[in-house]
Amino acid sequence: MRKHADRFFPHDYNASRDAKIMQMRTEYGLRGYGLYWLIIEYLYTQKGRVPNNPKLLSMAIGVDVRTIKPFLADCINRFNLFESDGQEFWSSRCIAEIERMEEISRQNSKNVSSRYEKNSIIPFNENKLSEIESHNYGYDRSTNDIRPYFARSTIDKKVEIEEIGET
């Protein structure tokens, strides 16, 4: 499920005042703060965990490896901004937020399916989804209200606009 990669993620309005981030900023300044958020953005696109490989990370976020290597090591070991098992590093908060967004997405899918099944002339079965989509039963599954295809509004006549004349 890659839907979360195309979405926004919560950024606390007071993140720059977090004790761990302030510690990091005393050494790396605003450049470090920017690097931290570049890494967080990358983590979100990778489901929260990435290899602990400074070369790969430097390519992913477009920053020289000589800058990333000590910065990442400090963020893991000194500032505790990320966690690592030696092979990968991650942000627990990032992972928790991704899981929350995925659960919301799953619940929304269930809600749409439930609404479709309630209003459909055939029962909804995810295994037979392609079979259902190949027939036109008069309803579509979307987050919009379910309504017959023929009831969709269309422009069926030209609307003329009166010109305003000078008086």
Tab-separated table of C-alpha atoms in Angstrom:
chain	number	residue	atom	x	y	z
A	1	MET	CA	0.000	0.000	0.000
A	2	ARG	CA	1.767	3.164	-1.167
A	3	LYS	CA	-1.053	5.634	-0.614
A	4	HIS	CA	0.750	7.160	2.352
A	5	ALA	CA	3.676	8.200	0.147
A	6	ASP	CA	1.521	10.697	-1.704
A	7	ARG	CA	0.044	12.315	1.379
A	8	PHE	CA	1.101	14.808	3.938
A	9	PHE	CA	2.268	13.824	7.388
A	10	PRO	CA	1.781	15.690	10.648
A	11	HIS	CA	4.514	18.141	11.537
A	12	ASP	CA	4.204	19.541	15.040
A	13	TYR	CA	4.156	23.315	15.016
A	14	ASN	CA	6.653	23.316	17.882
A	15	ALA	CA	9.007	20.595	16.569
A	16	SER	CA	11.910	23.052	16.491
A	17	ARG	CA	11.515	23.450	20.283
A	18	ASP	CA	11.730	19.696	21.017
A	19	ALA	CA	14.584	19.018	23.472
A	20	LYS	CA	16.280	16.407	21.245
A	21	ILE	CA	16.034	18.608	18.163
A	22	MET	CA	17.321	21.632	20.079
A	23	GLN	CA	20.326	19.549	21.154
A	24	MET	CA	20.964	18.626	17.512
A	25	ARG	CA	20.520	22.251	16.430
A	26	THR	CA	23.172	23.460	18.889
A	27	GLU	CA	25.715	21.526	16.854
A	28	TYR	CA	24.236	21.464	13.337
A	29	GLY	CA	22.109	24.617	13.319
A	30	LEU	CA	19.257	25.130	10.906
A	31	ARG	CA	21.056	23.070	8.285
A	32	GLY	CA	20.762	20.091	10.631
A	33	TYR	CA	17.093	20.851	11.165
A	34	GLY	CA	16.589	20.792	7.399
A	35	LEU	CA	18.550	17.538	7.063
A	36	TYR	CA	16.438	15.994	9.811
A	37	TRP	CA	13.206	16.817	7.962
A	38	LEU	CA	14.623	15.592	4.645
A	39	ILE	CA	15.341	12.263	6.345
A	40	ILE	CA	11.864	12.178	7.926
A	41	GLU	CA	10.269	12.822	4.521
A	42	TYR	CA	12.348	10.003	3.036
A	43	LEU	CA	11.357	7.665	5.872
A	44	TYR	CA	7.681	8.349	5.157
A	45	THR	CA	8.126	7.362	1.521
A	46	GLN	CA	9.818	4.105	2.585
A	47	LYS	CA	7.227	2.981	5.178
A	48	GLY	CA	9.329	4.228	8.082
A	49	ARG	CA	12.440	2.024	7.867
A	50	VAL	CA	15.496	2.331	5.630
A	51	PRO	CA	18.920	0.677	5.492
A	52	ASN	CA	21.505	2.315	7.731
A	53	ASN	CA	23.602	3.184	4.694
A	54	PRO	CA	24.840	6.793	4.496
A	55	LYS	CA	25.678	6.480	0.763
A	56	LEU	CA	22.157	5.336	-0.083
A	57	LEU	CA	20.645	8.024	2.141
A	58	SER	CA	22.835	10.739	0.618
A	59	MET	CA	21.657	9.742	-2.862
A	60	ALA	CA	18.027	9.618	-1.741
A	61	ILE	CA	17.955	13.096	-0.217
A	62	GLY	CA	20.603	14.745	-2.422
A	63	VAL	CA	23.152	15.641	0.247
A	64	ASP	CA	26.872	14.816	0.208
A	65	VAL	CA	27.714	11.568	2.022
A	66	ARG	CA	30.464	13.353	4.012
A	67	THR	CA	27.713	15.498	5.554
A	68	ILE	CA	25.175	12.718	6.064
A	69	LYS	CA	27.451	10.099	7.650
A	70	PRO	CA	28.333	12.006	10.857
A	71	PHE	CA	24.894	13.664	11.004
A	72	LEU	CA	23.022	10.342	10.851
A	73	ALA	CA	25.365	8.740	13.399
A	74	ASP	CA	24.781	11.648	15.790
A	75	CYS	CA	21.003	11.584	15.264
A	76	ILE	CA	20.983	7.891	16.188
A	77	ASN	CA	23.625	7.702	18.929
A	78	ARG	CA	23.797	11.147	20.545
A	79	PHE	CA	20.454	12.872	20.004
A	80	ASN	CA	18.198	9.759	19.938
A	81	LEU	CA	16.155	11.195	17.079
A	82	PHE	CA	16.209	7.855	15.238
A	83	GLU	CA	16.519	4.249	16.351
A	84	SER	CA	18.750	1.642	14.750
A	85	ASP	CA	19.579	-2.043	14.931
A	86	GLY	CA	22.768	-1.593	12.908
A	87	GLN	CA	21.180	-2.768	9.666
A	88	GLU	CA	18.297	-0.288	9.448
A	89	PHE	CA	17.249	2.933	11.094
A	90	TRP	CA	13.779	4.294	11.709
A	91	SER	CA	11.623	6.729	13.580
A	92	SER	CA	9.099	5.033	15.889
A	93	ARG	CA	6.789	8.011	15.622
A	94	CYS	CA	6.965	7.908	11.837
A	95	ILE	CA	6.090	4.207	11.800
A	96	ALA	CA	3.202	4.739	14.231
A	97	GLU	CA	1.827	7.544	12.053
A	98	ILE	CA	2.105	5.441	8.883
A	99	GLU	CA	0.240	2.605	10.615
A	100	ARG	CA	-2.452	5.053	11.758
A	101	MET	CA	-2.867	6.421	8.207
A	102	GLU	CA	-3.052	2.894	6.770
A	103	GLU	CA	-5.686	1.902	9.338
A	104	ILE	CA	-7.771	4.940	8.407
A	105	SER	CA	-7.416	3.974	4.735
A	106	ARG	CA	-8.465	0.370	5.467
A	107	GLN	CA	-11.463	1.587	7.467
A	108	ASN	CA	-12.488	3.961	4.665
A	109	SER	CA	-12.265	1.079	2.175
A	110	LYS	CA	-14.472	-1.074	4.405
A	111	ASN	CA	-16.977	1.757	4.717
A	112	VAL	CA	-17.165	2.239	0.949
A	113	SER	CA	-17.494	-1.521	0.391
A	114	SER	CA	-20.203	-1.746	3.025
A	115	ARG	CA	-22.107	1.128	1.466
A	116	TYR	CA	-21.723	-0.434	-1.982
A	117	GLU	CA	-22.966	-3.813	-0.772
A	118	LYS	CA	-25.973	-2.251	0.927
A	119	ASN	CA	-27.052	-0.386	-2.234
A	120	SER	CA	-25.996	-2.888	-4.862
A	121	ILE	CA	-28.159	-5.422	-6.613
A	122	ILE	CA	-25.357	-7.968	-6.173
A	123	PRO	CA	-23.304	-8.649	-3.025
A	124	PHE	CA	-19.791	-7.233	-2.876
A	125	ASN	CA	-17.045	-9.832	-2.884
A	126	GLU	CA	-13.439	-8.625	-3.095
A	127	ASN	CA	-12.370	-11.900	-4.758
A	128	LYS	CA	-14.806	-11.292	-7.591
A	129	LEU	CA	-14.001	-7.598	-7.977
A	130	SER	CA	-12.873	-7.897	-11.601
A	131	GLU	CA	-16.050	-9.816	-12.442
A	132	ILE	CA	-18.190	-7.093	-10.876
A	133	GLU	CA	-16.290	-4.309	-12.639
A	134	SER	CA	-16.742	-6.002	-16.010
A	135	HIS	CA	-20.525	-5.586	-15.729
A	136	ASN	CA	-22.430	-2.347	-15.560
A	137	TYR	CA	-24.795	-2.833	-12.642
A	138	GLY	CA	-25.687	0.833	-12.409
A	139	TYR	CA	-23.459	1.749	-9.458
A	140	ASP	CA	-19.859	2.653	-8.943
A	141	ARG	CA	-17.732	2.214	-5.814
A	142	SER	CA	-16.260	5.517	-4.816
A	143	THR	CA	-16.253	7.810	-1.852
A	144	ASN	CA	-18.968	9.829	-3.566
A	145	ASP	CA	-22.587	8.946	-2.991
A	146	ILE	CA	-23.557	5.830	-4.872
A	147	ARG	CA	-26.024	6.669	-7.594
A	148	PRO	CA	-27.104	5.138	-10.859
A	149	TYR	CA	-24.938	5.969	-13.842
A	150	PHE	CA	-27.892	7.385	-15.735
A	151	ALA	CA	-28.600	9.858	-12.920
A	152	ARG	CA	-25.249	11.614	-13.231
A	153	SER	CA	-25.625	15.226	-14.126
A	154	THR	CA	-24.523	16.323	-17.563
A	155	ILE	CA	-24.663	19.511	-19.500
A	156	ASP	CA	-27.534	18.955	-21.865
A	157	LYS	CA	-28.183	22.429	-23.069
A	158	LYS	CA	-26.133	25.494	-23.775
A	159	VAL	CA	-26.466	28.238	-21.232
A	160	GLU	CA	-26.486	31.617	-22.861
A	161	ILE	CA	-24.954	34.519	-21.024
A	162	GLU	CA	-26.521	37.889	-21.482
A	163	GLU	CA	-24.069	40.596	-22.224
A	164	ILE	CA	-24.200	43.627	-20.028
A	165	GLY	CA	-24.639	46.688	-22.173
A	166	GLU	CA	-23.474	50.157	-21.324
A	167	THR	CA	-26.140	52.558	-20.157
